[in-house]
Amino acid sequence: MIFSGIKSKGFYLIALLTIICNSCKKEPATLVKEKYEVTLDAKRLSLDVINLANDTVYIIANNLSRNANQVINIEAGTLIKIKNNVTININAGGSIVANGTQADPIIFTSDALKGTAGYSGNLWDGIVVNGSTGGAPCSLSYVRIEFAGALFNASLSLRNVDSTTTINNVQVSYSYSRPSFEFIGGNCKAFNLVSYASGNDDFKLGGGYTGMLQNLIAYRHPFSPNTSIQLQELVGLFITGSSTFPSVSNLSVIGPDLQPGTSSQYNQVPGGFSGHSVASLLVSNAAKFHIRNSVLSGFPKGGFYIDSPESGTSLQFGESDFTYSFVHSNDSSRAFYIPNNLV
């Protein structure tokens, strides 16, 4: 016994009470300071340099544009709420620097009431980066974009953006009626991208995009899109345009796999643009591609769908390649599919 050498009963009692009191002593509670919400007014939105700190929740109620020599800097851990139909436009020569961390991502989300975001009328219209030549390089790292893609723009749209732009560790969730990610023209590189529960395409590449994309995940939710959305295509990776020639590696497209409650939008049979095309991968309009180390699975009616004779020919003769990859469809006859009129 620890006190076996102590003869004094009084000392024993004092020591015992000291141990008991210390063991019951409460540590002071950690106080979490509630963050202030601040609406960015027109005056602040017009400043050449906008700095957003993570001790404040920001609300953007009007379209935000960054033009030549204008920048918005966003601190890791910052939460930004955006009103309906509002767009963040980064025009040529302007810049957005939004570098979060794994522990403290930057979040762009809807300002709609809890439980109502994601429905028509309760969405914003995404982040659009238009070119990057002549301004400070743009950077989006450890960023979440939620409940966007309302009207005209993808949740994150990169148009004619060059390789000085940094895009990595970005997750887009619940893009409504527009793609989660859109790369139109340019050659910027991006990696570690996640599209979750998109109501349209997960990744759309076109307009002559020739960049490199690596480590992409498209995870489809069976309930999305809802039947009220008018779609031209519903695709994990959509590559289109005669001058489009991307390199994509380590892509995983995970379709709804006919889970209970799967949206009827997935029941369409691939048939070109007369209806809407549903597939893990769609290549159209003479696009070329390098796709490697990828998994395409769980789409009910289409795995790898080629909707262009020129795209098929480029694959046949080795200009394009699709290697070390796995394709699955619930309809095995459509795992690899080319319409009869293209053969």
XYZ file of N, CA and C in Angstrom, residues 58-190:
399
model
N -19.169 35.467 -43.587
C -19.476 36.488 -44.578
C -20.687 36.089 -45.417
N -21.519 37.071 -45.729
C -22.669 36.869 -46.599
C -22.479 37.732 -47.840
N -22.557 37.100 -49.008
C -22.449 37.828 -50.274
C -23.842 37.881 -50.892
N -24.370 39.096 -50.994
C -25.749 39.283 -51.458
C -25.831 39.762 -52.898
N -24.707 40.185 -53.462
C -24.665 40.668 -54.849
C -23.494 40.023 -55.571
N -23.573 39.998 -56.895
C -22.494 39.408 -57.670
C -21.154 40.044 -57.289
N -20.167 39.197 -57.133
C -18.820 39.646 -56.791
C -17.913 39.424 -57.989
N -17.267 40.496 -58.467
C -16.350 40.391 -59.600
C -14.967 40.872 -59.185
N -13.959 40.188 -59.678
C -12.572 40.628 -59.549
C -12.049 40.844 -60.965
N -11.702 42.083 -61.253
C -11.201 42.439 -62.569
C -9.681 42.627 -62.511
N -9.093 43.140 -63.567
C -7.634 43.267 -63.646
C -7.076 43.975 -62.416
N -6.066 43.339 -61.808
C -5.347 43.870 -60.643
C -6.194 43.919 -59.374
N -7.310 43.206 -59.355
C -8.113 43.085 -58.139
C -7.998 41.661 -57.603
N -8.047 41.522 -56.282
C -7.841 40.219 -55.667
C -8.784 40.054 -54.482
N -9.178 38.828 -54.229
C -9.856 38.475 -52.984
C -9.028 37.395 -52.308
N -8.600 37.666 -51.069
C -7.819 36.727 -50.264
C -8.709 36.169 -49.163
N -8.756 34.844 -49.042
C -9.648 34.206 -48.074
C -8.819 33.309 -47.155
N -8.951 33.536 -45.873
C -8.162 32.811 -44.879
C -8.715 31.399 -44.668
N -7.835 30.466 -44.354
C -8.253 29.091 -44.051
C -9.297 29.089 -42.942
N -10.322 28.242 -43.100
C -11.360 28.124 -42.092
C -12.494 29.122 -42.212
N -12.525 29.895 -43.294
C -13.556 30.918 -43.463
C -14.821 30.312 -44.057
N -15.969 30.734 -43.536
C -17.282 30.318 -44.035
C -17.910 31.493 -44.774
N -18.332 31.244 -46.024
C -18.934 32.278 -46.851
C -20.303 31.793 -47.311
N -21.349 32.560 -46.996
C -22.714 32.228 -47.403
C -23.115 33.146 -48.554
N -23.792 32.573 -49.535
C -24.054 33.325 -50.762
C -25.546 33.280 -51.080
N -26.092 34.444 -51.411
C -27.516 34.579 -51.695
C -27.876 33.936 -53.038
N -29.184 33.743 -53.227
C -29.705 33.088 -54.424
C -29.241 33.768 -55.702
N -28.829 32.931 -56.677
C -28.482 33.360 -58.035
C -27.253 34.257 -58.124
N -26.528 34.439 -57.042
C -25.326 35.263 -57.048
C -24.147 34.459 -57.602
N -23.298 35.135 -58.364
C -22.119 34.518 -58.961
C -20.860 35.215 -58.470
N -19.792 34.443 -58.273
C -18.470 34.996 -58.027
C -17.684 34.887 -59.326
N -17.378 36.022 -59.935
C -16.674 36.065 -61.220
C -15.251 36.571 -61.022
N -14.289 35.763 -61.422
C -12.887 36.191 -61.424
C -12.508 36.368 -62.888
N -12.444 37.613 -63.331
C -12.179 37.898 -64.739
C -10.682 37.955 -65.019
N -10.325 37.968 -66.294
C -8.923 37.939 -66.688
C -8.146 39.058 -66.002
N -7.042 38.687 -65.372
C -6.230 39.652 -64.649
C -6.615 39.802 -63.202
N -7.789 39.341 -62.820
C -8.188 39.331 -61.420
C -7.728 38.051 -60.745
N -7.925 37.963 -59.437
C -7.386 36.814 -58.718
C -8.233 36.462 -57.502
N -8.339 35.168 -57.253
C -8.876 34.649 -56.000
C -7.815 33.756 -55.382
N -7.526 33.989 -54.117
C -6.573 33.156 -53.381
C -7.333 32.595 -52.175
N -7.738 31.350 -52.281
C -8.535 30.693 -51.244
C -7.842 29.390 -50.879
N -6.907 29.468 -49.943
C -6.105 28.317 -49.552
C -6.466 27.890 -48.140
N -7.329 26.883 -48.053
C -7.642 26.301 -46.767
C -6.623 25.237 -46.398
N -6.935 24.488 -45.372
C -6.112 23.346 -44.972
C -7.040 22.159 -44.765
N -6.449 20.986 -44.574
C -7.264 19.800 -44.332
C -8.101 19.964 -43.069
N -7.546 20.572 -42.048
C -8.279 20.777 -40.793
C -9.230 21.960 -40.868
N -8.899 22.958 -41.688
C -9.693 24.188 -41.764
C -9.968 24.554 -43.216
N -10.893 23.835 -43.862
C -11.208 24.168 -45.246
C -11.968 25.477 -45.347
N -11.940 26.062 -46.515
C -12.771 27.226 -46.833
C -14.074 26.720 -47.426
N -15.200 27.248 -46.960
C -16.499 26.738 -47.380
C -17.314 27.859 -48.030
N -17.771 27.612 -49.249
C -18.733 28.466 -49.926
C -20.059 27.714 -49.939
N -21.105 28.297 -49.401
C -22.376 27.581 -49.317
C -23.540 28.545 -49.499
N -24.745 28.002 -49.534
C -25.945 28.815 -49.713
C -26.312 29.528 -48.415
N -26.920 30.693 -48.577
C -27.438 31.441 -47.436
C -28.891 31.066 -47.126
N -29.417 30.065 -47.799
C -30.801 29.653 -47.563
C -30.963 29.116 -46.147
N -32.182 29.136 -45.654
C -32.472 28.607 -44.327
C -32.106 27.134 -44.257
N -31.732 26.695 -43.068
C -31.327 25.315 -42.865
C -32.411 24.358 -43.354
N -32.014 23.392 -44.164
C -32.953 22.407 -44.674
C -33.619 22.782 -45.974
N -33.399 24.025 -46.449
C -34.044 24.452 -47.695
C -33.057 24.638 -48.837
N -31.772 24.668 -48.562
C -30.773 24.835 -49.626
C -30.824 23.642 -50.572
N -30.567 23.920 -51.842
C -30.530 22.845 -52.812
C -31.788 22.698 -53.619
N -32.844 23.387 -53.243
C -34.065 23.368 -54.031
C -34.049 24.551 -54.992
N -34.797 24.427 -56.080
C -34.852 25.511 -57.057
C -35.270 26.803 -56.369
N -34.496 27.863 -56.605
C -34.757 29.137 -55.959
C -33.949 29.361 -54.705
N -33.285 28.310 -54.203
C -32.451 28.434 -53.013
C -31.027 27.987 -53.333
N -30.481 28.555 -54.396
C -29.148 28.193 -54.849
C -28.420 29.427 -55.350
N -27.105 29.360 -55.326
C -26.306 30.403 -55.937
C -25.697 29.851 -57.220
N -24.941 30.701 -57.952
C -24.601 30.312 -59.319
C -23.126 30.018 -59.538
N -22.383 29.758 -58.468
C -21.055 29.209 -58.632
C -19.922 30.218 -58.727
N -18.707 29.655 -58.831
C -17.476 30.436 -58.974
C -16.967 30.245 -60.396
N -16.738 31.342 -61.085
C -16.259 31.304 -62.469
C -14.914 32.013 -62.539
N -13.892 31.297 -63.021
C -12.568 31.890 -63.232
C -12.356 31.990 -64.737
N -12.207 33.211 -65.214
C -12.076 33.478 -66.651
C -10.643 33.883 -66.975
N -9.856 32.944 -67.445
C -8.493 33.259 -67.816
C -7.646 33.622 -66.612
N -6.338 33.653 -66.791
C -5.463 34.003 -65.677
C -4.236 34.786 -66.123
N -4.129 35.100 -67.408
C -2.951 35.795 -67.911
C -2.953 37.256 -67.471
N -1.823 37.707 -66.941
C -1.663 39.110 -66.633
C -1.948 39.491 -65.195
N -2.532 38.611 -64.405
C -2.825 38.932 -63.012
C -2.100 37.994 -62.077
N -2.320 38.192 -60.790
C -1.751 37.270 -59.814
C -2.371 35.898 -60.009
N -1.599 34.832 -59.851
C -2.160 33.487 -60.040
C -3.320 33.219 -59.083
N -4.335 32.550 -59.609
C -5.463 32.136 -58.771
C -5.128 30.820 -58.075
N -5.733 30.615 -56.909
C -5.463 29.393 -56.149
C -6.692 29.004 -55.354
N -7.145 27.767 -55.524
C -8.227 27.185 -54.731
C -7.714 25.859 -54.187
N -7.559 25.783 -52.878
C -7.003 24.592 -52.253
C -7.725 24.319 -50.941
N -8.139 23.064 -50.730
C -8.935 22.687 -49.557
C -10.155 23.603 -49.432
N -10.998 23.490 -50.464
C -12.199 24.312 -50.575
C -13.404 23.402 -50.754
N -14.529 23.756 -50.118
C -15.816 23.094 -50.344
C -16.782 24.088 -50.961
N -17.489 23.637 -51.997
C -18.494 24.458 -52.677
C -19.805 23.693 -52.620
N -20.845 24.295 -52.038
C -22.092 23.582 -51.786
C -23.287 24.345 -52.344
N -24.284 23.598 -52.880
C -25.585 24.135 -53.278
C -25.470 25.267 -54.299
N -24.616 25.064 -55.289
C -24.467 26.052 -56.368
C -24.994 25.431 -57.670
N -24.571 25.989 -58.812
C -25.024 25.483 -60.101
C -26.480 25.777 -60.371
N -26.919 27.001 -60.059
C -28.343 27.319 -60.113
C -28.851 27.572 -61.528
N -28.142 28.401 -62.304
C -28.707 28.864 -63.566
C -27.805 28.595 -64.767
N -26.685 29.299 -64.821
C -25.894 29.320 -66.047
C -24.510 28.694 -65.897
N -23.992 28.623 -64.682
C -22.598 28.239 -64.498
C -22.466 26.959 -63.694
N -21.385 26.235 -63.984
C -21.024 25.114 -63.122
C -20.714 25.642 -61.724
N -20.742 24.752 -60.743
C -20.386 25.174 -59.389
C -18.977 25.748 -59.359
N -18.054 25.111 -60.087
C -16.723 25.691 -60.298
C -16.412 25.593 -61.779
N -16.317 26.750 -62.430
C -16.080 26.805 -63.865
C -14.752 27.490 -64.135
N -13.877 26.811 -64.887
C -12.553 27.340 -65.227
C -12.486 27.482 -66.740
N -12.439 28.727 -67.206
C -12.546 29.016 -68.629
C -11.259 29.667 -69.133
N -10.583 28.950 -70.022
C -9.331 29.439 -70.611
C -8.312 29.803 -69.534
N -8.232 28.954 -68.546
C -7.316 29.164 -67.424
C -6.020 28.424 -67.696
N -4.883 29.099 -67.450
C -3.604 28.482 -67.783
C -2.996 27.760 -66.582
N -1.809 27.217 -66.794
C -1.195 26.326 -65.806
C -0.648 27.055 -64.586
N -0.707 28.398 -64.561
C -0.272 29.099 -63.351
C -1.310 29.008 -62.232
N -2.524 28.621 -62.574
C -3.596 28.508 -61.586
C -3.464 27.201 -60.818
N -3.707 27.261 -59.513
C -3.611 26.085 -58.648
C -5.011 25.644 -58.231
N -5.366 24.405 -58.569
C -6.662 23.840 -58.187
C -6.399 22.462 -57.590
N -6.642 22.295 -56.293
C -6.471 20.982 -55.691
C -7.291 20.863 -54.414
N -7.662 19.635 -54.088
C -8.419 19.348 -52.869
C -9.685 20.207 -52.779
N -10.503 20.095 -53.825
C -11.763 20.836 -53.910
C -12.914 19.843 -53.980
N -13.914 20.034 -53.151
C -15.115 19.204 -53.178
C -16.319 20.062 -53.533
N -17.103 19.600 -54.517
C -18.365 20.241 -54.881
C -19.490 19.286 -54.509
N -20.461 19.776 -53.730
C -21.592 18.956 -53.299
C -22.903 19.612 -53.714
N -23.819 18.784 -54.198
C -25.195 19.204 -54.493
C -25.270 20.299 -55.552
N -24.464 20.190 -56.595
C -24.638 21.098 -57.726
C -25.996 20.792 -58.340
N -26.797 21.817 -58.584
C -28.210 21.575 -58.877
C -28.465 21.174 -60.329
N -28.404 22.116 -61.252
C -28.749 21.807 -62.641
C -27.591 22.057 -63.601
N -26.411 22.337 -63.076
C -25.220 22.547 -63.871
C -24.119 21.619 -63.360
N -23.053 21.395 -64.175
C -21.996 20.484 -63.735
C -21.339 20.920 -62.423
N -20.756 19.957 -61.739
C -19.973 20.289 -60.544
C -18.707 21.050 -60.934
N -17.938 20.467 -61.866
C -16.696 21.083 -62.342
C -16.776 21.221 -63.857
N -16.299 22.346 -64.360
C -16.269 22.567 -65.802
C -14.929 23.188 -66.175
N -14.223 22.530 -67.094
C -12.959 23.042 -67.612
C -13.164 23.326 -69.096
N -13.238 24.597 -69.457
C -13.491 24.999 -70.840
C -12.263 25.743 -71.357
N -11.549 25.134 -72.281
C -10.326 25.738 -72.792
C -9.228 25.758 -71.742
N -8.075 26.265 -72.141
C -6.963 26.369 -71.201
C -6.264 25.038 -70.976
N -5.277 25.078 -70.097
C -4.483 23.873 -69.824
C -4.129 23.749 -68.342
N -4.948 24.325 -67.469
C -4.616 24.248 -66.045
C -4.669 22.805 -65.560
N -3.861 22.513 -64.579
C -3.831 21.199 -63.963
C -4.647 21.229 -62.665
N -5.230 20.096 -62.322
C -5.979 20.008 -61.078
C -5.906 18.585 -60.556
